[in-house]
Amino acid sequence: MAGKIISVSSVNGGVGKTTTVLDLAGIYSLMDKKVLIVDMDLYSGGVAVSLDVKNKKDIFMMIDSMANNRFTTLKDYVTAYNRNIDILACPRDPREAMKIESRFIPTIFDLAKREYDVVLVDTHHVLDEINLTIIDYSYMTLFIIINDLVNFKNMKSLLSIFKDTDKKNYLILLNNSRDTGKDYTSIYDIRTMIGGNIDYTISRNFYIKNIDKYVMNGEILTLNKSINTFHSGDISNMKKMALDLIDDRHRKEDI
Ligand SMILES: Nc1ncnc2c1ncn2[C@@H]1O[C@H](COP(=O)(O)OP(=O)(O)O)[C@@H](O)[C@H]1O
Ligand SMILES: [Mg+2]
């Protein structure tokens, strides 16, 4: 099996990365794909908590075993969420998070690609060495922006760096469900402001008032029947996005 590494990133925090990672995992699992969610938001990751998964193992234990020649198989470090979705959790202790160096990332990804169809990597929004390595080794990166001027300006700077460095394997999602009072800037104006295309939009209708109820129950929104019924428009946009992210046609550079 040669799975695909799909990372979800952003230039500002709190834009809906983790929520989108979980939503995508739900969609891929319905396509009967084997999914691994890797929580690389190392200091404040929320994948295991959001899914109410009590993990005994995490990424730190994995790299620690690798460094000490104790590592045997990836399976020993992941925790199952359902039949198709496993997670590789972030460490609970920041002192352990600090020890996860970027040089481990290619190895972790290579191991994951052998066992899973899709490897979804959740990140934090700081473009440090870890994040740049994740993006470099991703089949595709989804950048999420919200309707916010500072966010547009930061995205513009990043897109100009991508142009300079010939980085092309990314798509951009505008998430209007996070800040529903702020969808007054038109897509056309946003494109001009960021100097790039908006590939997908999650509408303000997808604002889920009682989202915490789902988090409490460890539920994935896209696997919930009533969410699928009441938000069919946004769900079908997300399904298209999920397919595009793993589709060769959207990749413009080799890795
Ligand atoms: N569609 C939505 N409706 C309502 N609240 C949302 C929605 N998506 C995200 N949120 C909330 O916004 C906050 C930030 O989302 P999160 O996915 O954690 O962002 P990030 O991972 O980028 O920091 C969380 O409290 C989350 O519950
Ligand atoms: Mg997050």
PDB file of C-alpha atoms and ligand atoms in Angstrom:
ATOM      1  CA  MET A   1       0.000   0.000   0.000  1.00  0.00           C
ATOM      2  CA  ALA A   2       1.254   3.499  -0.768  1.00  0.00           C
ATOM      3  CA  GLY A   3      -0.916   5.861   1.200  1.00  0.00           C
ATOM      4  CA  LYS A   4      -1.008   9.598   0.849  1.00  0.00           C
ATOM      5  CA  ILE A   5       0.093  12.164   3.401  1.00  0.00           C
ATOM      6  CA  ILE A   6      -2.444  14.980   3.576  1.00  0.00           C
ATOM      7  CA  SER A   7      -1.598  17.780   5.999  1.00  0.00           C
ATOM      8  CA  VAL A   8      -3.910  20.507   7.237  1.00  0.00           C
ATOM      9  CA  SER A   9      -2.276  23.779   8.174  1.00  0.00           C
ATOM     10  CA  SER A  10      -2.911  27.511   8.563  1.00  0.00           C
ATOM     11  CA  VAL A  11      -1.174  30.831   9.128  1.00  0.00           C
ATOM     12  CA  ASN A  12      -3.318  31.744  12.158  1.00  0.00           C
ATOM     13  CA  GLY A  13      -4.620  29.655  15.053  1.00  0.00           C
ATOM     14  CA  GLY A  14      -8.175  28.589  15.793  1.00  0.00           C
ATOM     15  CA  VAL A  15      -9.346  28.529  12.178  1.00  0.00           C
ATOM     16  CA  GLY A  16     -10.826  25.014  12.232  1.00  0.00           C
ATOM     17  CA  LYS A  17      -7.855  22.776  11.387  1.00  0.00           C
ATOM     18  CA  THR A  18      -8.559  20.053  13.921  1.00  0.00           C
ATOM     19  CA  THR A  19     -12.288  20.066  13.178  1.00  0.00           C
ATOM     20  CA  THR A  20     -11.551  19.767   9.445  1.00  0.00           C
ATOM     21  CA  VAL A  21      -9.023  16.961   9.979  1.00  0.00           C
ATOM     22  CA  LEU A  22     -11.680  14.995  11.881  1.00  0.00           C
ATOM     23  CA  ASP A  23     -14.351  15.786   9.279  1.00  0.00           C
ATOM     24  CA  LEU A  24     -12.047  14.566   6.497  1.00  0.00           C
ATOM     25  CA  ALA A  25     -11.217  11.415   8.460  1.00  0.00           C
ATOM     26  CA  GLY A  26     -14.947  10.706   8.722  1.00  0.00           C
ATOM     27  CA  ILE A  27     -15.432  11.192   4.985  1.00  0.00           C
ATOM     28  CA  TYR A  28     -12.501   8.949   4.015  1.00  0.00           C
ATOM     29  CA  SER A  29     -13.658   6.266   6.437  1.00  0.00           C
ATOM     30  CA  LEU A  30     -17.075   6.253   4.743  1.00  0.00           C
ATOM     31  CA  MET A  31     -15.211   5.623   1.465  1.00  0.00           C
ATOM     32  CA  ASP A  32     -13.799   2.591   3.269  1.00  0.00           C
ATOM     33  CA  LYS A  33     -10.299   3.972   3.292  1.00  0.00           C
ATOM     34  CA  LYS A  34      -7.942   3.171   6.139  1.00  0.00           C
ATOM     35  CA  VAL A  35      -7.093   6.462   7.833  1.00  0.00           C
ATOM     36  CA  LEU A  36      -4.387   7.428  10.303  1.00  0.00           C
ATOM     37  CA  ILE A  37      -4.684  10.822  12.006  1.00  0.00           C
ATOM     38  CA  VAL A  38      -1.280  12.067  13.166  1.00  0.00           C
ATOM     39  CA  ASP A  39      -1.530  14.834  15.747  1.00  0.00           C
ATOM     40  CA  MET A  40       1.460  17.057  15.060  1.00  0.00           C
ATOM     41  CA  ASP A  41       0.055  19.958  17.047  1.00  0.00           C
ATOM     42  CA  LEU A  42       2.665  18.745  19.496  1.00  0.00           C
ATOM     43  CA  TYR A  43       2.128  21.190  22.369  1.00  0.00           C
ATOM     44  CA  SER A  44      -1.618  21.624  22.277  1.00  0.00           C
ATOM     45  CA  GLY A  45      -2.989  18.841  20.152  1.00  0.00           C
ATOM     46  CA  GLY A  46      -6.630  17.949  20.546  1.00  0.00           C
ATOM     47  CA  VAL A  47      -7.257  14.928  18.352  1.00  0.00           C
ATOM     48  CA  ALA A  48      -7.376  12.238  21.062  1.00  0.00           C
ATOM     49  CA  VAL A  49      -9.413  14.427  23.426  1.00  0.00           C
ATOM     50  CA  SER A  50     -11.847  15.504  20.705  1.00  0.00           C
ATOM     51  CA  LEU A  51     -12.446  11.881  19.772  1.00  0.00           C
ATOM     52  CA  ASP A  52     -12.578  10.797  23.403  1.00  0.00           C
ATOM     53  CA  VAL A  53      -9.857   8.245  22.744  1.00  0.00           C
ATOM     54  CA  LYS A  54      -7.831   7.224  25.774  1.00  0.00           C
ATOM     55  CA  ASN A  55      -4.473   6.556  24.213  1.00  0.00           C
ATOM     56  CA  LYS A  56      -1.743   4.712  26.037  1.00  0.00           C
ATOM     57  CA  LYS A  57       0.834   5.405  23.319  1.00  0.00           C
ATOM     58  CA  ASP A  58       1.879   8.540  21.457  1.00  0.00           C
ATOM     59  CA  ILE A  59       4.397   9.966  18.987  1.00  0.00           C
ATOM     60  CA  PHE A  60       6.989  10.610  21.657  1.00  0.00           C
ATOM     61  CA  MET A  61       6.998   6.945  22.695  1.00  0.00           C
ATOM     62  CA  MET A  62       7.378   6.026  19.039  1.00  0.00           C
ATOM     63  CA  ILE A  63      10.406   8.252  18.361  1.00  0.00           C
ATOM     64  CA  ASP A  64      11.901   7.326  21.724  1.00  0.00           C
ATOM     65  CA  SER A  65      11.727   3.654  20.748  1.00  0.00           C
ATOM     66  CA  MET A  66      13.254   4.450  17.370  1.00  0.00           C
ATOM     67  CA  ALA A  67      16.141   6.337  18.951  1.00  0.00           C
ATOM     68  CA  ASN A  68      16.784   3.390  21.295  1.00  0.00           C
ATOM     69  CA  ASN A  69      16.427   0.622  18.714  1.00  0.00           C
ATOM     70  CA  ARG A  70      13.322  -0.727  20.419  1.00  0.00           C
ATOM     71  CA  PHE A  71      10.889   0.137  17.673  1.00  0.00           C
ATOM     72  CA  THR A  72       9.114  -2.777  16.024  1.00  0.00           C
ATOM     73  CA  THR A  73       5.861  -1.748  14.357  1.00  0.00           C
ATOM     74  CA  LEU A  74       3.702   1.371  13.997  1.00  0.00           C
ATOM     75  CA  LYS A  75       0.677  -0.612  15.180  1.00  0.00           C
ATOM     76  CA  ASP A  76       2.086  -0.598  18.720  1.00  0.00           C
ATOM     77  CA  TYR A  77       1.809   3.194  18.904  1.00  0.00           C
ATOM     78  CA  VAL A  78      -1.583   3.950  17.348  1.00  0.00           C
ATOM     79  CA  THR A  79      -5.006   3.854  19.021  1.00  0.00           C
ATOM     80  CA  ALA A  80      -8.177   2.817  17.195  1.00  0.00           C
ATOM     81  CA  TYR A  81     -11.150   5.189  16.932  1.00  0.00           C
ATOM     82  CA  ASN A  82     -13.318   2.983  14.747  1.00  0.00           C
ATOM     83  CA  ARG A  83     -12.957   0.232  12.163  1.00  0.00           C
ATOM     84  CA  ASN A  84     -11.212   2.527   9.668  1.00  0.00           C
ATOM     85  CA  ILE A  85      -9.697   5.325  11.725  1.00  0.00           C
ATOM     86  CA  ASP A  86      -6.603   5.104  13.946  1.00  0.00           C
ATOM     87  CA  ILE A  87      -4.836   7.952  15.659  1.00  0.00           C
ATOM     88  CA  LEU A  88      -1.212   8.627  16.499  1.00  0.00           C
ATOM     89  CA  ALA A  89      -1.582  10.999  19.437  1.00  0.00           C
ATOM     90  CA  CYS A  90       0.651  13.890  20.439  1.00  0.00           C
ATOM     91  CA  PRO A  91       2.516  13.651  23.754  1.00  0.00           C
ATOM     92  CA  ARG A  92       0.807  14.955  26.897  1.00  0.00           C
ATOM     93  CA  ASP A  93       3.999  16.452  28.289  1.00  0.00           C
ATOM     94  CA  PRO A  94       5.626  19.489  26.587  1.00  0.00           C
ATOM     95  CA  ARG A  95       9.063  18.235  27.641  1.00  0.00           C
ATOM     96  CA  GLU A  96       8.419  15.228  25.439  1.00  0.00           C
ATOM     97  CA  ALA A  97       6.996  17.334  22.615  1.00  0.00           C
ATOM     98  CA  MET A  98      10.273  19.267  22.570  1.00  0.00           C
ATOM     99  CA  LYS A  99      12.186  16.092  21.774  1.00  0.00           C
ATOM    100  CA  ILE A 100      10.234  15.353  18.608  1.00  0.00           C
ATOM    101  CA  GLU A 101      12.640  16.660  15.993  1.00  0.00           C
ATOM    102  CA  SER A 102      11.820  17.194  12.348  1.00  0.00           C
ATOM    103  CA  ARG A 103      14.292  14.491  11.265  1.00  0.00           C
ATOM    104  CA  PHE A 104      11.876  11.835  12.551  1.00  0.00           C
ATOM    105  CA  ILE A 105       9.031  12.999  10.331  1.00  0.00           C
ATOM    106  CA  PRO A 106      10.012  11.320   7.023  1.00  0.00           C
ATOM    107  CA  THR A 107      10.388   7.972   8.818  1.00  0.00           C
ATOM    108  CA  ILE A 108       7.041   8.288  10.605  1.00  0.00           C
ATOM    109  CA  PHE A 109       5.350   9.189   7.299  1.00  0.00           C
ATOM    110  CA  ASP A 110       7.014   6.321   5.409  1.00  0.00           C
ATOM    111  CA  LEU A 111       5.849   3.800   8.005  1.00  0.00           C
ATOM    112  CA  ALA A 112       2.326   5.259   7.979  1.00  0.00           C
ATOM    113  CA  LYS A 113       2.052   5.179   4.170  1.00  0.00           C
ATOM    114  CA  ARG A 114       2.668   1.440   4.216  1.00  0.00           C
ATOM    115  CA  GLU A 115      -0.298   0.729   6.497  1.00  0.00           C
ATOM    116  CA  TYR A 116      -2.896   3.386   5.628  1.00  0.00           C
ATOM    117  CA  ASP A 117      -4.626   4.769   2.515  1.00  0.00           C
ATOM    118  CA  VAL A 118      -4.747   8.291   3.882  1.00  0.00           C
ATOM    119  CA  VAL A 119      -2.551   9.809   6.582  1.00  0.00           C
ATOM    120  CA  LEU A 120      -4.126  13.039   7.851  1.00  0.00           C
ATOM    121  CA  VAL A 121      -1.683  15.297   9.659  1.00  0.00           C
ATOM    122  CA  ASP A 122      -3.056  17.935  12.012  1.00  0.00           C
ATOM    123  CA  THR A 123      -0.617  20.784  12.707  1.00  0.00           C
ATOM    124  CA  HIS A 124      -0.254  23.976  14.697  1.00  0.00           C
ATOM    125  CA  HIS A 125      -0.114  27.261  12.852  1.00  0.00           C
ATOM    126  CA  VAL A 126       3.506  28.267  13.436  1.00  0.00           C
ATOM    127  CA  LEU A 127       5.639  27.598  10.388  1.00  0.00           C
ATOM    128  CA  ASP A 128       8.598  26.178  12.232  1.00  0.00           C
ATOM    129  CA  GLU A 129      11.008  23.458  11.157  1.00  0.00           C
ATOM    130  CA  ILE A 130       8.493  20.726  12.092  1.00  0.00           C
ATOM    131  CA  ASN A 131       5.675  22.258  10.082  1.00  0.00           C
ATOM    132  CA  LEU A 132       7.848  23.028   7.060  1.00  0.00           C
ATOM    133  CA  THR A 133       9.064  19.436   7.050  1.00  0.00           C
ATOM    134  CA  ILE A 134       5.473  18.173   7.273  1.00  0.00           C
ATOM    135  CA  ILE A 135       4.456  20.361   4.327  1.00  0.00           C
ATOM    136  CA  ASP A 136       7.512  19.282   2.320  1.00  0.00           C
ATOM    137  CA  TYR A 137       6.738  15.604   2.795  1.00  0.00           C
ATOM    138  CA  SER A 138       2.999  15.928   2.178  1.00  0.00           C
ATOM    139  CA  TYR A 139       1.306  14.714  -0.944  1.00  0.00           C
ATOM    140  CA  MET A 140      -0.970  17.707  -0.507  1.00  0.00           C
ATOM    141  CA  THR A 141      -1.456  20.424   2.141  1.00  0.00           C
ATOM    142  CA  LEU A 142      -4.804  22.036   2.839  1.00  0.00           C
ATOM    143  CA  PHE A 143      -4.464  25.593   4.143  1.00  0.00           C
ATOM    144  CA  ILE A 144      -7.434  26.911   6.057  1.00  0.00           C
ATOM    145  CA  ILE A 145      -8.219  30.603   6.267  1.00  0.00           C
ATOM    146  CA  ILE A 146     -11.105  32.414   7.894  1.00  0.00           C
ATOM    147  CA  ASN A 147     -12.701  35.666   6.790  1.00  0.00           C
ATOM    148  CA  ASP A 148     -10.309  37.962   8.615  1.00  0.00           C
ATOM    149  CA  LEU A 149      -7.990  40.673   7.309  1.00  0.00           C
ATOM    150  CA  VAL A 150      -4.947  39.703   9.388  1.00  0.00           C
ATOM    151  CA  ASN A 151      -5.402  36.132   8.243  1.00  0.00           C
ATOM    152  CA  PHE A 152      -5.553  37.270   4.590  1.00  0.00           C
ATOM    153  CA  LYS A 153      -2.364  39.305   4.969  1.00  0.00           C
ATOM    154  CA  ASN A 154      -0.486  36.410   6.566  1.00  0.00           C
ATOM    155  CA  MET A 155      -1.707  34.064   3.866  1.00  0.00           C
ATOM    156  CA  LYS A 156      -0.558  36.510   1.209  1.00  0.00           C
ATOM    157  CA  SER A 157       2.985  36.508   2.655  1.00  0.00           C
ATOM    158  CA  LEU A 158       3.062  32.737   2.744  1.00  0.00           C
ATOM    159  CA  LEU A 159       1.751  32.415  -0.820  1.00  0.00           C
ATOM    160  CA  SER A 160       4.459  34.752  -2.070  1.00  0.00           C
ATOM    161  CA  ILE A 161       7.069  32.561  -0.374  1.00  0.00           C
ATOM    162  CA  PHE A 162       5.477  29.507  -2.033  1.00  0.00           C
ATOM    163  CA  LYS A 163       5.732  31.250  -5.398  1.00  0.00           C
ATOM    164  CA  ASP A 164       9.412  32.080  -4.836  1.00  0.00           C
ATOM    165  CA  THR A 165      10.191  28.517  -3.811  1.00  0.00           C
ATOM    166  CA  ASP A 166       8.034  26.881  -6.486  1.00  0.00           C
ATOM    167  CA  LYS A 167       5.846  25.210  -3.872  1.00  0.00           C
ATOM    168  CA  LYS A 168       2.607  24.140  -5.509  1.00  0.00           C
ATOM    169  CA  ASN A 169       1.097  21.178  -3.713  1.00  0.00           C
ATOM    170  CA  TYR A 170      -1.479  23.004  -1.654  1.00  0.00           C
ATOM    171  CA  LEU A 171      -5.157  23.894  -1.783  1.00  0.00           C
ATOM    172  CA  ILE A 172      -6.942  26.649   0.135  1.00  0.00           C
ATOM    173  CA  LEU A 173     -10.152  26.327   2.109  1.00  0.00           C
ATOM    174  CA  LEU A 174     -12.087  29.381   3.276  1.00  0.00           C
ATOM    175  CA  ASN A 175     -13.887  28.424   6.474  1.00  0.00           C
ATOM    176  CA  ASN A 176     -16.893  30.693   7.013  1.00  0.00           C
ATOM    177  CA  SER A 177     -18.346  28.471   9.721  1.00  0.00           C
ATOM    178  CA  ARG A 178     -15.880  29.677  12.369  1.00  0.00           C
ATOM    179  CA  ASP A 179     -16.676  33.359  12.366  1.00  0.00           C
ATOM    180  CA  THR A 180     -20.156  33.610  10.940  1.00  0.00           C
ATOM    181  CA  GLY A 181     -20.484  37.372  11.440  1.00  0.00           C
ATOM    182  CA  LYS A 182     -17.573  37.999   9.121  1.00  0.00           C
ATOM    183  CA  ASP A 183     -18.326  36.675   5.676  1.00  0.00           C
ATOM    184  CA  TYR A 184     -18.683  40.138   4.160  1.00  0.00           C
ATOM    185  CA  THR A 185     -15.546  40.037   2.032  1.00  0.00           C
ATOM    186  CA  SER A 186     -16.347  38.506  -1.351  1.00  0.00           C
ATOM    187  CA  ILE A 187     -14.380  35.568  -2.720  1.00  0.00           C
ATOM    188  CA  TYR A 188     -13.202  37.831  -5.520  1.00  0.00           C
ATOM    189  CA  ASP A 189     -11.776  40.377  -3.054  1.00  0.00           C
ATOM    190  CA  ILE A 190     -10.211  37.648  -0.930  1.00  0.00           C
ATOM    191  CA  ARG A 191      -8.438  36.245  -3.979  1.00  0.00           C
ATOM    192  CA  THR A 192      -7.028  39.681  -4.710  1.00  0.00           C
ATOM    193  CA  MET A 193      -5.989  40.181  -1.079  1.00  0.00           C
ATOM    194  CA  ILE A 194      -4.177  36.882  -0.728  1.00  0.00           C
ATOM    195  CA  GLY A 195      -2.873  36.822  -4.288  1.00  0.00           C
ATOM    196  CA  GLY A 196      -4.127  33.275  -4.822  1.00  0.00           C
ATOM    197  CA  ASN A 197      -7.134  31.121  -5.429  1.00  0.00           C
ATOM    198  CA  ILE A 198      -9.777  29.955  -2.928  1.00  0.00           C
ATOM    199  CA  ASP A 199     -10.341  26.315  -3.819  1.00  0.00           C
ATOM    200  CA  TYR A 200     -13.145  25.463  -1.366  1.00  0.00           C
ATOM    201  CA  THR A 201     -15.530  27.142   1.023  1.00  0.00           C
ATOM    202  CA  ILE A 202     -17.309  25.882   4.107  1.00  0.00           C
ATOM    203  CA  SER A 203     -20.352  28.133   4.434  1.00  0.00           C
ATOM    204  CA  ARG A 204     -21.561  29.946   7.525  1.00  0.00           C
ATOM    205  CA  ASN A 205     -24.472  27.474   7.583  1.00  0.00           C
ATOM    206  CA  PHE A 206     -22.006  24.899   8.839  1.00  0.00           C
ATOM    207  CA  TYR A 207     -21.639  26.766  12.119  1.00  0.00           C
ATOM    208  CA  ILE A 208     -22.621  24.068  14.624  1.00  0.00           C
ATOM    209  CA  LYS A 209     -24.013  25.840  17.667  1.00  0.00           C
ATOM    210  CA  ASN A 210     -23.727  22.843  19.997  1.00  0.00           C
ATOM    211  CA  ILE A 211     -20.411  21.567  18.600  1.00  0.00           C
ATOM    212  CA  ASP A 212     -19.218  20.885  22.163  1.00  0.00           C
ATOM    213  CA  LYS A 213     -21.884  18.202  22.522  1.00  0.00           C
ATOM    214  CA  TYR A 214     -20.241  16.282  19.685  1.00  0.00           C
ATOM    215  CA  VAL A 215     -16.792  16.779  21.212  1.00  0.00           C
ATOM    216  CA  MET A 216     -18.102  15.549  24.583  1.00  0.00           C
ATOM    217  CA  ASN A 217     -19.317  12.377  22.894  1.00  0.00           C
ATOM    218  CA  GLY A 218     -16.161  11.996  20.826  1.00  0.00           C
ATOM    219  CA  GLU A 219     -18.225  12.222  17.661  1.00  0.00           C
ATOM    220  CA  ILE A 220     -17.048  13.161  14.172  1.00  0.00           C
ATOM    221  CA  LEU A 221     -19.482  15.624  12.554  1.00  0.00           C
ATOM    222  CA  THR A 222     -19.361  14.024   9.104  1.00  0.00           C
ATOM    223  CA  LEU A 223     -20.286  10.643  10.606  1.00  0.00           C
ATOM    224  CA  ASN A 224     -23.388  12.048  12.289  1.00  0.00           C
ATOM    225  CA  LYS A 225     -26.691  11.337  10.521  1.00  0.00           C
ATOM    226  CA  SER A 226     -28.518  14.556  11.364  1.00  0.00           C
ATOM    227  CA  ILE A 227     -25.514  16.736  10.441  1.00  0.00           C
ATOM    228  CA  ASN A 228     -25.436  14.947   7.078  1.00  0.00           C
ATOM    229  CA  THR A 229     -29.145  15.644   6.597  1.00  0.00           C
ATOM    230  CA  PHE A 230     -29.187  19.303   7.666  1.00  0.00           C
ATOM    231  CA  HIS A 231     -25.850  20.304   6.120  1.00  0.00           C
ATOM    232  CA  SER A 232     -25.866  18.291   2.916  1.00  0.00           C
ATOM    233  CA  GLY A 233     -24.484  21.206   0.841  1.00  0.00           C
ATOM    234  CA  ASP A 234     -21.375  21.687   2.958  1.00  0.00           C
ATOM    235  CA  ILE A 235     -20.941  17.941   3.401  1.00  0.00           C
ATOM    236  CA  SER A 236     -20.916  17.411  -0.353  1.00  0.00           C
ATOM    237  CA  ASN A 237     -18.374  20.238  -0.788  1.00  0.00           C
ATOM    238  CA  MET A 238     -16.191  18.530   1.821  1.00  0.00           C
ATOM    239  CA  LYS A 239     -16.525  15.211  -0.004  1.00  0.00           C
ATOM    240  CA  LYS A 240     -15.345  16.815  -3.219  1.00  0.00           C
ATOM    241  CA  MET A 241     -12.451  18.399  -1.350  1.00  0.00           C
ATOM    242  CA  ALA A 242     -11.557  15.027   0.211  1.00  0.00           C
ATOM    243  CA  LEU A 243     -11.426  13.419  -3.234  1.00  0.00           C
ATOM    244  CA  ASP A 244      -9.394  16.271  -4.743  1.00  0.00           C
ATOM    245  CA  LEU A 245      -6.814  16.122  -1.952  1.00  0.00           C
ATOM    246  CA  ILE A 246      -5.873  12.551  -2.850  1.00  0.00           C
ATOM    247  CA  ASP A 247      -6.191  13.035  -6.618  1.00  0.00           C
ATOM    248  CA  ASP A 248      -3.077  13.236  -8.834  1.00  0.00           C
ATOM    249  CA  ARG A 249      -4.643  15.900 -11.004  1.00  0.00           C
ATOM    250  CA  HIS A 250      -4.273  18.535  -8.309  1.00  0.00           C
ATOM    251  CA  ARG A 251      -0.593  17.940  -7.741  1.00  0.00           C
ATOM    252  CA  LYS A 252       1.748  20.186  -9.610  1.00  0.00           C
ATOM    253  CA  GLU A 253       5.180  19.264  -8.281  1.00  0.00           C
ATOM    254  CA  ASP A 254       6.971  16.038  -7.455  1.00  0.00           C
ATOM    255  CA  ILE A 255       8.051  15.172  -3.962  1.00  0.00           C
TER     256      ILE A 255
HETATM  257  N1  LIG B   1     -18.277  24.396  12.164  1.00  0.00           N
HETATM  258  C1  LIG B   1     -18.082  24.875  13.406  1.00  0.00           C
HETATM  259  N2  LIG B   1     -19.128  25.327  14.147  1.00  0.00           N
HETATM  260  C2  LIG B   1     -18.939  25.805  15.405  1.00  0.00           C
HETATM  261  N3  LIG B   1     -17.742  25.849  16.023  1.00  0.00           N
HETATM  262  C3  LIG B   1     -16.663  25.403  15.341  1.00  0.00           C
HETATM  263  C4  LIG B   1     -16.772  24.899  13.996  1.00  0.00           C
HETATM  264  N4  LIG B   1     -15.529  24.511  13.589  1.00  0.00           N
HETATM  265  C5  LIG B   1     -14.706  24.770  14.620  1.00  0.00           C
HETATM  266  N5  LIG B   1     -15.365  25.290  15.674  1.00  0.00           N
HETATM  267  C6  LIG B   1     -14.787  25.654  16.975  1.00  0.00           C
HETATM  268  O1  LIG B   1     -13.751  26.589  16.778  1.00  0.00           O
HETATM  269  C7  LIG B   1     -12.664  26.357  17.647  1.00  0.00           C
HETATM  270  C8  LIG B   1     -11.394  26.180  16.842  1.00  0.00           C
HETATM  271  O2  LIG B   1     -11.520  25.067  15.989  1.00  0.00           O
HETATM  272  P1  LIG B   1     -10.328  24.033  15.794  1.00  0.00           P
HETATM  273  O3  LIG B   1     -10.779  23.030  14.804  1.00  0.00           O
HETATM  274  O4  LIG B   1      -9.856  23.554  17.101  1.00  0.00           O
HETATM  275  O5  LIG B   1      -9.248  25.019  15.132  1.00  0.00           O
HETATM  276  P2  LIG B   1      -7.649  24.866  15.039  1.00  0.00           P
HETATM  277  O6  LIG B   1      -7.344  23.421  15.050  1.00  0.00           O
HETATM  278  O7  LIG B   1      -7.296  25.547  13.753  1.00  0.00           O
HETATM  279  O8  LIG B   1      -7.082  25.595  16.212  1.00  0.00           O
HETATM  280  C9  LIG B   1     -13.027  25.112  18.454  1.00  0.00           C
HETATM  281  O9  LIG B   1     -13.528  25.527  19.693  1.00  0.00           O
HETATM  282  C10 LIG B   1     -14.109  24.469  17.630  1.00  0.00           C
HETATM  283  O10 LIG B   1     -15.008  23.733  18.425  1.00  0.00           O
HETATM  284 MG    MG B   2      -6.077  22.325  16.260  1.00  0.00          MG
END
